[in-house]
mmCIF file of C-alpha atoms and ligand atoms in Angstrom:
data_model
loop_
_atom_site.group_PDB
_atom_site.id
_atom_site.type_symbol
_atom_site.label_atom_id
_atom_site.label_comp_id
_atom_site.label_asym_id
_atom_site.label_seq_id
_atom_site.Cartn_x
_atom_site.Cartn_y
_atom_site.Cartn_z
ATOM 1 C CA MET M 1 -3.665 53.815 12.817
ATOM 2 C CA LEU M 2 -1.288 56.807 13.002
ATOM 3 C CA PRO M 3 -2.905 60.152 13.894
ATOM 4 C CA ARG M 4 -3.582 62.361 10.894
ATOM 5 C CA VAL M 5 -1.012 65.160 10.607
ATOM 6 C CA VAL M 6 -2.005 68.829 10.382
ATOM 7 C CA THR M 7 0.795 71.272 9.625
ATOM 8 C CA TRP M 8 1.517 74.909 10.438
ATOM 9 C CA SER M 9 4.390 77.335 10.019
ATOM 10 C CA PRO M 10 5.714 79.555 12.857
ATOM 11 C CA SER M 11 5.572 82.905 11.150
ATOM 12 C CA VAL M 12 6.174 86.608 11.582
ATOM 13 C CA THR M 13 4.585 89.139 9.258
ATOM 14 C CA LEU M 14 6.467 92.153 7.957
ATOM 15 C CA VAL M 15 4.535 94.818 6.082
ATOM 16 C CA PRO M 16 6.814 96.725 3.670
ATOM 17 C CA THR M 17 3.966 99.169 3.077
ATOM 18 C CA GLN M 18 0.217 99.378 3.592
ATOM 19 C CA GLY M 19 0.054 101.872 0.717
ATOM 20 C CA CYS M 20 -1.839 100.303 -2.169
ATOM 21 C CA PHE M 21 -3.033 101.605 -5.543
ATOM 22 C CA ASN M 22 -5.982 99.205 -5.492
ATOM 23 C CA ALA M 23 -9.030 99.865 -3.362
ATOM 24 C CA CYS M 24 -10.846 96.581 -2.735
ATOM 25 C CA ASP M 25 -14.204 97.289 -1.095
ATOM 26 C CA TYR M 26 -13.642 94.896 1.825
ATOM 27 C CA CYS M 27 -10.093 96.015 2.655
ATOM 28 C CA SER M 28 -9.285 97.753 5.921
ATOM 29 C CA PHE M 29 -5.537 97.068 5.621
ATOM 30 C CA ARG M 30 -4.945 99.530 2.786
ATOM 31 C CA ARG M 31 -3.652 103.067 3.285
ATOM 32 C CA PRO M 32 -3.551 105.652 0.486
ATOM 33 C CA LEU M 33 -0.185 105.675 -1.255
ATOM 34 C CA GLY M 34 2.518 107.936 0.089
ATOM 35 C CA GLN M 35 0.888 108.624 3.474
ATOM 36 C CA GLU M 36 3.115 106.446 5.619
ATOM 37 C CA PRO M 37 6.849 105.817 5.502
ATOM 38 C CA PRO M 38 7.833 102.391 4.152
ATOM 39 C CA LEU M 39 9.261 99.777 6.497
ATOM 40 C CA GLU M 40 12.956 100.436 7.037
ATOM 41 C CA LEU M 41 15.412 97.599 7.485
ATOM 42 C CA SER M 42 16.237 98.684 11.049
ATOM 43 C CA GLU M 43 12.558 98.542 12.025
ATOM 44 C CA ALA M 44 12.164 95.179 10.279
ATOM 45 C CA ARG M 45 15.104 93.831 12.289
ATOM 46 C CA ALA M 46 13.508 95.095 15.503
ATOM 47 C CA GLN M 47 10.237 93.327 14.622
ATOM 48 C CA LEU M 48 12.080 90.109 13.790
ATOM 49 C CA ARG M 49 13.854 90.245 17.145
ATOM 50 C CA GLN M 50 10.431 90.124 18.838
ATOM 51 C CA ARG M 51 9.725 86.744 17.210
ATOM 52 C CA PRO M 52 12.896 84.663 17.433
ATOM 53 C CA GLU M 53 10.973 81.397 17.023
ATOM 54 C CA ALA M 54 9.392 82.413 13.690
ATOM 55 C CA THR M 55 11.050 80.543 10.838
ATOM 56 C CA GLU M 56 8.819 82.012 8.122
ATOM 57 C CA VAL M 57 8.905 85.740 7.351
ATOM 58 C CA LEU M 58 5.695 86.612 5.548
ATOM 59 C CA LEU M 59 6.264 89.770 3.489
ATOM 60 C CA LEU M 60 2.757 91.082 3.027
ATOM 61 C CA SER M 61 2.612 94.311 1.094
ATOM 62 C CA GLY M 62 0.217 96.799 -0.402
ATOM 63 C CA GLU M 63 0.716 97.099 -4.140
ATOM 64 C CA VAL M 64 2.571 99.811 -6.042
ATOM 65 C CA HIS M 65 1.374 100.347 -9.620
ATOM 66 C CA PRO M 66 3.687 98.680 -12.176
ATOM 67 C CA ALA M 67 4.163 102.012 -13.984
ATOM 68 C CA SER M 68 4.791 104.040 -10.806
ATOM 69 C CA ALA M 69 8.137 105.753 -10.263
ATOM 70 C CA GLU M 70 8.032 104.204 -6.771
ATOM 71 C CA ARG M 71 7.890 100.636 -8.051
ATOM 72 C CA GLU M 72 11.648 100.079 -8.268
ATOM 73 C CA ALA M 73 12.328 101.238 -4.708
ATOM 74 C CA TRP M 74 9.374 99.177 -3.410
ATOM 75 C CA PHE M 75 10.655 96.080 -5.167
ATOM 76 C CA ALA M 76 14.211 96.670 -3.926
ATOM 77 C CA ARG M 77 12.792 96.798 -0.385
ATOM 78 C CA LEU M 78 11.022 93.453 -0.857
ATOM 79 C CA CYS M 79 14.347 91.959 -1.966
ATOM 80 C CA ALA M 80 16.300 93.532 0.900
ATOM 81 C CA LEU M 81 13.808 92.177 3.443
ATOM 82 C CA GLY M 82 14.018 88.735 1.842
ATOM 83 C CA VAL M 83 17.804 88.823 2.032
ATOM 84 C CA GLU M 84 17.625 89.854 5.689
ATOM 85 C CA ALA M 85 15.291 86.960 6.474
ATOM 86 C CA LEU M 86 17.652 84.471 4.816
ATOM 87 C CA ARG M 87 20.654 86.063 6.537
ATOM 88 C CA GLN M 88 18.942 85.359 9.877
ATOM 89 C CA GLY M 89 18.332 81.721 8.918
ATOM 90 C CA ARG M 90 14.622 82.297 8.256
ATOM 91 C CA LEU M 91 12.582 81.762 5.100
ATOM 92 C CA PRO M 92 10.871 84.664 3.322
ATOM 93 C CA HIS M 93 7.496 84.095 1.693
ATOM 94 C CA THR M 94 6.351 87.146 -0.265
ATOM 95 C CA ASN M 95 2.770 88.042 -1.126
ATOM 96 C CA ALA M 96 2.859 91.461 -2.750
ATOM 97 C CA GLY M 97 0.416 91.346 -5.652
ATOM 98 C CA PRO M 98 1.066 90.774 -9.351
ATOM 99 C CA LEU M 99 4.720 90.775 -10.416
ATOM 100 C CA SER M 100 6.435 91.130 -13.758
ATOM 101 C CA LEU M 101 8.262 88.073 -15.069
ATOM 102 C CA ARG M 102 11.603 89.626 -14.103
ATOM 103 C CA GLU M 103 10.397 90.535 -10.605
ATOM 104 C CA MET M 104 8.899 87.113 -9.937
ATOM 105 C CA ALA M 105 12.029 85.339 -11.174
ATOM 106 C CA ARG M 106 14.167 87.557 -8.924
ATOM 107 C CA LEU M 107 12.003 86.876 -5.858
ATOM 108 C CA ALA M 108 12.117 83.142 -6.601
ATOM 109 C CA ARG M 109 15.888 83.271 -5.914
ATOM 110 C CA LEU M 110 15.161 84.639 -2.422
ATOM 111 C CA ASN M 111 11.836 83.025 -1.488
ATOM 112 C CA PRO M 112 11.309 79.256 -1.261
ATOM 113 C CA SER M 113 7.632 79.947 -2.014
ATOM 114 C CA LEU M 114 5.500 82.873 -3.112
ATOM 115 C CA GLY M 115 1.813 83.631 -2.715
ATOM 116 C CA LEU M 116 -1.080 85.442 -4.300
ATOM 117 C CA MET M 117 -4.754 84.942 -3.494
ATOM 118 C CA PHE M 118 -6.824 83.941 -6.497
ATOM 119 C CA GLU M 119 -9.849 85.111 -4.457
ATOM 120 C CA GLY M 120 -12.632 83.928 -6.767
ATOM 121 C CA VAL M 121 -14.597 84.521 -9.946
ATOM 122 C CA GLY M 122 -17.960 86.029 -10.777
ATOM 123 C CA PRO M 123 -20.048 89.112 -10.021
ATOM 124 C CA ALA M 124 -19.620 89.010 -6.232
ATOM 125 C CA TYR M 125 -15.855 89.546 -6.660
ATOM 126 C CA ASP M 126 -16.220 91.947 -9.595
ATOM 127 C CA ARG M 127 -18.333 94.208 -7.374
ATOM 128 C CA GLN M 128 -15.711 94.224 -4.604
ATOM 129 C CA HIS M 129 -12.889 94.874 -7.080
ATOM 130 C CA ARG M 130 -14.327 97.736 -9.132
ATOM 131 C CA GLN M 131 -11.408 99.902 -8.027
ATOM 132 C CA ALA M 132 -8.775 97.183 -7.950
ATOM 133 C CA PRO M 133 -7.294 96.720 -11.424
ATOM 134 C CA SER M 134 -4.782 94.110 -10.305
ATOM 135 C CA LYS M 135 -7.606 91.888 -9.025
ATOM 136 C CA ARG M 136 -9.012 91.317 -12.500
ATOM 137 C CA LEU M 137 -9.456 87.636 -13.222
ATOM 138 C CA ALA M 138 -7.156 87.721 -16.264
ATOM 139 C CA VAL M 139 -4.360 89.293 -14.204
ATOM 140 C CA ARG M 140 -4.624 86.722 -11.392
ATOM 141 C CA LEU M 141 -4.779 83.787 -13.776
ATOM 142 C CA GLU M 142 -1.774 85.069 -15.675
ATOM 143 C CA GLN M 143 0.182 85.397 -12.433
ATOM 144 C CA LEU M 144 -0.567 81.820 -11.403
ATOM 145 C CA GLN M 145 0.443 80.624 -14.883
ATOM 146 C CA GLN M 146 3.646 82.660 -14.773
ATOM 147 C CA ALA M 147 4.541 81.118 -11.395
ATOM 148 C CA GLY M 148 3.845 77.699 -12.898
ATOM 149 C CA ARG M 149 6.106 78.356 -15.888
ATOM 150 C CA LEU M 150 8.845 79.453 -13.488
ATOM 151 C CA GLY M 151 8.316 76.354 -11.314
ATOM 152 C CA ILE M 152 7.740 78.349 -8.133
ATOM 153 C CA PRO M 153 6.014 76.576 -5.212
ATOM 154 C CA PHE M 154 2.946 78.714 -4.843
ATOM 155 C CA THR M 155 0.280 79.439 -2.257
ATOM 156 C CA THR M 156 -3.035 80.754 -3.462
ATOM 157 C CA GLY M 157 -6.555 80.743 -2.115
ATOM 158 C CA LEU M 158 -10.196 81.667 -2.247
ATOM 159 C CA LEU M 159 -11.866 84.368 -0.199
ATOM 160 C CA LEU M 160 -15.246 82.923 0.746
ATOM 161 C CA GLY M 161 -18.481 84.470 1.918
ATOM 162 C CA LEU M 162 -18.689 87.576 -0.265
ATOM 163 C CA GLY M 163 -21.984 86.431 -1.796
ATOM 164 C CA GLU M 164 -20.469 84.163 -4.443
ATOM 165 C CA SER M 165 -22.599 81.416 -5.960
ATOM 166 C CA TRP M 166 -21.842 77.705 -5.841
ATOM 167 C CA GLU M 167 -21.324 77.832 -9.587
ATOM 168 C CA ALA M 168 -18.665 80.535 -9.115
ATOM 169 C CA ARG M 169 -16.964 78.448 -6.412
ATOM 170 C CA ARG M 170 -16.879 75.410 -8.698
ATOM 171 C CA GLN M 171 -15.522 77.522 -11.533
ATOM 172 C CA ALA M 172 -12.750 78.954 -9.348
ATOM 173 C CA LEU M 173 -11.762 75.471 -8.155
ATOM 174 C CA THR M 174 -11.814 74.238 -11.762
ATOM 175 C CA PHE M 175 -9.333 76.975 -12.713
ATOM 176 C CA LEU M 176 -7.042 75.959 -9.844
ATOM 177 C CA ALA M 177 -7.315 72.253 -10.644
ATOM 178 C CA GLU M 178 -6.411 72.958 -14.284
ATOM 179 C CA LEU M 179 -3.434 75.083 -13.269
ATOM 180 C CA GLN M 180 -2.207 72.326 -10.990
ATOM 181 C CA GLY M 181 -2.723 69.714 -13.668
ATOM 182 C CA ARG M 182 -0.562 71.725 -16.055
ATOM 183 C CA TRP M 183 2.185 73.074 -13.775
ATOM 184 C CA GLY M 184 2.011 71.173 -10.471
ATOM 185 C CA HIS M 185 3.191 74.201 -8.501
ATOM 186 C CA LEU M 186 0.214 74.892 -6.212
ATOM 187 C CA GLN M 187 1.383 73.739 -2.819
ATOM 188 C CA GLU M 188 -1.554 75.169 -0.888
ATOM 189 C CA VAL M 189 -4.997 76.576 -1.452
ATOM 190 C CA ILE M 190 -6.231 78.731 1.414
ATOM 191 C CA LEU M 191 -9.974 78.557 1.991
ATOM 192 C CA GLN M 192 -10.384 81.819 3.821
ATOM 193 C CA PRO M 193 -13.704 82.845 5.304
ATOM 194 C CA TRP M 194 -14.246 86.570 4.814
ATOM 195 C CA ARG M 195 -14.918 88.174 8.192
ATOM 196 C CA PRO M 196 -16.085 91.727 8.880
ATOM 197 C CA ASP M 197 -13.478 94.053 10.320
ATOM 198 C CA GLY M 198 -14.021 96.038 13.458
ATOM 199 C CA CYS M 199 -12.989 96.219 17.057
ATOM 200 C CA GLU M 200 -14.511 92.852 17.889
ATOM 201 C CA ALA M 201 -14.473 89.520 16.099
ATOM 202 C CA VAL M 202 -17.753 88.390 14.541
ATOM 203 C CA PRO M 203 -17.801 84.613 14.945
ATOM 204 C CA ILE M 204 -18.876 82.412 12.055
ATOM 205 C CA SER M 205 -22.521 81.461 12.466
ATOM 206 C CA GLY M 206 -23.754 77.860 12.385
ATOM 207 C CA PRO M 207 -25.194 78.138 8.833
ATOM 208 C CA GLU M 208 -22.016 79.874 7.564
ATOM 209 C CA GLN M 209 -19.926 77.144 9.098
ATOM 210 C CA ALA M 210 -22.031 74.383 7.512
ATOM 211 C CA GLU M 211 -21.676 76.008 4.091
ATOM 212 C CA LEU M 212 -17.926 76.500 4.467
ATOM 213 C CA LEU M 213 -17.527 72.854 5.409
ATOM 214 C CA GLU M 214 -19.232 71.974 2.124
ATOM 215 C CA VAL M 215 -16.815 74.242 0.240
ATOM 216 C CA ILE M 216 -13.852 72.536 1.910
ATOM 217 C CA ALA M 217 -15.213 69.114 0.969
ATOM 218 C CA LEU M 218 -15.785 70.283 -2.610
ATOM 219 C CA ALA M 219 -12.242 71.650 -2.832
ATOM 220 C CA ARG M 220 -10.832 68.361 -1.512
ATOM 221 C CA GLN M 221 -12.825 66.537 -4.147
ATOM 222 C CA MET M 222 -11.839 68.824 -7.050
ATOM 223 C CA LEU M 223 -8.181 69.564 -6.323
ATOM 224 C CA PRO M 224 -5.384 67.015 -6.715
ATOM 225 C CA ALA M 225 -4.422 65.274 -3.471
ATOM 226 C CA GLU M 226 -0.968 66.899 -3.278
ATOM 227 C CA VAL M 227 -2.494 70.387 -2.936
ATOM 228 C CA HIS M 228 -2.748 71.161 0.770
ATOM 229 C CA LEU M 229 -5.940 72.820 1.936
ATOM 230 C CA GLN M 230 -5.436 75.520 4.497
ATOM 231 C CA THR M 231 -7.677 77.595 6.694
ATOM 232 C CA PRO M 232 -6.562 80.328 9.120
ATOM 233 C CA PRO M 233 -7.392 78.936 12.589
ATOM 234 C CA ASN M 234 -8.202 82.365 14.026
ATOM 235 C CA LEU M 235 -11.109 82.721 11.589
ATOM 236 C CA TRP M 236 -12.750 79.431 12.589
ATOM 237 C CA PRO M 237 -14.444 78.633 15.898
ATOM 238 C CA LEU M 238 -11.625 76.748 17.606
ATOM 239 C CA GLU M 239 -13.808 73.911 18.882
ATOM 240 C CA ALA M 240 -15.053 73.299 15.313
ATOM 241 C CA LEU M 241 -11.580 73.030 13.782
ATOM 242 C CA PRO M 242 -11.645 69.189 13.828
ATOM 243 C CA GLU M 243 -14.758 69.335 11.600
ATOM 244 C CA ALA M 244 -12.873 71.482 9.066
ATOM 245 C CA ILE M 245 -10.026 68.951 9.189
ATOM 246 C CA ALA M 246 -12.453 66.071 8.685
ATOM 247 C CA ALA M 247 -13.780 67.904 5.604
ATOM 248 C CA GLY M 248 -10.303 68.251 4.069
ATOM 249 C CA ILE M 249 -8.188 70.918 5.788
ATOM 250 C CA ASP M 250 -4.659 69.649 6.514
ATOM 251 C CA ASP M 251 -2.734 72.870 7.088
ATOM 252 C CA LEU M 252 -3.197 75.916 9.329
ATOM 253 C CA GLY M 253 -0.780 78.198 7.497
ATOM 254 C CA GLY M 254 1.684 80.655 8.936
ATOM 255 C CA ILE M 255 0.732 81.565 12.499
ATOM 256 C CA ASP M 256 1.997 84.842 13.932
ATOM 257 C CA CYS M 257 1.013 86.363 17.302
ATOM 258 C CA THR M 258 -1.518 88.613 15.536
ATOM 259 C CA ASP M 259 -3.252 88.659 12.157
ATOM 260 C CA VAL M 260 -2.415 91.959 10.457
ATOM 261 C CA ILE M 261 -5.321 91.623 8.009
ATOM 262 C CA ASN M 262 -7.904 90.619 10.626
ATOM 263 C CA PRO M 263 -6.503 92.067 13.861
ATOM 264 C CA ALA M 264 -9.780 91.584 15.761
ATOM 265 C CA TYR M 265 -9.481 87.809 15.367
ATOM 266 C CA PRO M 266 -6.910 86.532 17.905
ATOM 267 C CA GLN M 267 -4.558 83.725 16.914
ATOM 268 C CA PRO M 268 -4.759 80.550 18.967
ATOM 269 C CA THR M 269 -1.394 79.526 20.393
ATOM 270 C CA PRO M 270 0.309 76.458 18.913
ATOM 271 C CA LEU M 271 0.027 74.746 22.299
ATOM 272 C CA ALA M 272 -3.749 75.340 22.426
ATOM 273 C CA LEU M 273 -4.031 73.980 18.882
ATOM 274 C CA GLN M 274 -1.917 70.969 19.748
ATOM 275 C CA ALA M 275 -4.006 70.161 22.831
ATOM 276 C CA LEU M 276 -7.239 70.449 20.835
ATOM 277 C CA LEU M 277 -6.013 68.304 17.959
ATOM 278 C CA GLU M 278 -4.604 65.625 20.256
ATOM 279 C CA ARG M 279 -8.037 65.243 21.821
ATOM 280 C CA HIS M 280 -9.300 64.350 18.337
ATOM 281 C CA ASP M 281 -6.447 61.961 17.529
ATOM 282 C CA LEU M 282 -4.794 64.496 15.220
ATOM 283 C CA GLN M 283 -1.155 65.512 15.273
ATOM 284 C CA LEU M 284 0.064 69.095 14.886
ATOM 285 C CA GLN M 285 3.391 69.358 13.083
ATOM 286 C CA PRO M 286 5.472 72.469 12.276
ATOM 287 C CA ARG M 287 6.772 72.921 8.732
ATOM 288 C CA PRO M 288 8.828 75.435 6.742
ATOM 289 C CA CYS M 289 6.949 77.840 4.435
ATOM 290 C CA VAL M 290 7.347 75.394 1.546
ATOM 291 C CA HIS M 291 5.927 71.869 1.768
ATOM 292 C CA ARG M 292 8.366 68.959 1.420
ATOM 293 C CA ARG M 293 7.081 67.741 -1.950
ATOM 294 C CA TRP M 294 8.415 70.948 -3.565
ATOM 295 C CA TRP M 295 11.882 71.022 -1.955
ATOM 296 C CA GLY M 296 13.572 69.101 -4.762
ATOM 297 C CA GLY M 297 12.866 71.812 -7.369
ATOM 298 C CA LEU M 298 14.296 74.689 -5.303
ATOM 299 C CA PRO M 299 17.587 76.399 -6.145
ATOM 300 C CA ARG M 300 20.318 74.692 -4.091
ATOM 301 C CA HIS M 301 20.901 77.603 -1.686
ATOM 302 C CA LEU M 302 17.201 77.738 -0.851
ATOM 303 C CA ARG M 303 16.859 73.974 -0.492
ATOM 304 C CA LEU M 304 19.723 73.994 2.028
ATOM 305 C CA ALA M 305 18.099 76.863 3.919
ATOM 306 C CA VAL M 306 14.761 75.015 3.995
ATOM 307 C CA GLU M 307 16.359 71.778 5.206
ATOM 308 C CA ALA M 308 18.161 73.646 7.984
ATOM 309 C CA VAL M 309 14.930 75.305 9.100
ATOM 310 C CA ASP M 310 13.085 71.999 9.022
ATOM 311 C CA GLN M 311 15.698 70.339 11.248
ATOM 312 C CA GLN M 312 15.513 73.209 13.684
ATOM 313 C CA LEU M 313 11.694 73.056 13.740
ATOM 314 C CA GLN M 314 11.468 69.318 14.294
ATOM 315 C CA LEU M 315 14.035 69.424 17.098
ATOM 316 C CA ARG M 316 12.379 72.362 18.825
ATOM 317 C CA TRP M 317 8.903 70.850 18.533
ATOM 318 C CA ALA M 318 10.072 67.493 19.875
ATOM 319 C CA VAL M 319 11.812 69.126 22.842
ATOM 320 C CA SER M 320 9.424 71.882 23.857
ATOM 321 C CA GLY M 321 6.326 71.717 21.655
ATOM 322 C CA CYS M 322 6.602 75.357 20.591
HETATM 323 S S1 SF4 C 1 -4.918 94.733 -3.138
HETATM 324 FE FE1 SF4 C 1 -4.784 93.990 -1.028
HETATM 325 S S2 SF4 C 1 -4.008 95.763 0.166
HETATM 326 FE FE2 SF4 C 1 -4.695 96.536 -1.814
HETATM 327 S S3 SF4 C 1 -6.778 97.231 -1.431
HETATM 328 FE FE3 SF4 C 1 -6.925 95.114 -2.208
HETATM 329 S S4 SF4 C 1 -6.927 93.775 -0.389
HETATM 330 FE FE4 SF4 C 1 -6.236 95.830 0.239
#
């Protein structure tokens, strides 16, 4: 029997701004709007130079209110950074909060895939999002539907461990399964354990881990088989990763040198991941930001860019394993 394949994407994260008009209770990434200068192209280029092997450029941004006078400049910056990534032969993947139809359609010409966390449903999330208007359930659902109507390969996910009930978890997965049944655009669902921020990582406890494994198994059962299930490897105990894979995880997402959202949780290196997985008869395989099943629906210029990146990744991985 061939070893089961687990994928990941060599990634570098650019943050156009940490300024955000929302204020989610759990967020330590956010800065008040207007306090810090936005990311300039020259600085972005310098950051990209530090990570020549990264084929995915994750554009992870705080959100500017749709009615703000700053919105147009913010959006123009997202586009300029996407263009720069493509110009360098890399693939942008933008996750910048809810977008208008025009904005999303524009970004879909530059990004092979886009992302937005669904996060979850129910009172546990409502409490955390009292001051985050763009995290309302109706807004998130509408965004995932809009991406489906536009045929955009999409990454979404659930944030787990905020006190949500099993009923709420089932309901959230039902929403995602229905969206996929209608549009078929959900390429990945991230099952992300919420971890406290701070100077030091707080490892997942045994009981937390057991419960998360049940959530993964439930997601695998409820979501169509083509939807990849992803978990960030820096948020799991490394030695327990094979158990998460046995439960249904088949992707480790974009891996940068650090995690800008959870900086206290160090990223394992691809070589450490590969060695671990090989011991469990699993095979680690690099991939572009968009999974192969969705390549055929991409605009031609993006499909060519994705194919070129894939060739480069497979060659590099075969030769040097990094
Ligand atoms: S929307 Fe994102 S960046 Fe803004 S406060 Fe919430 S989690 Fe933080």
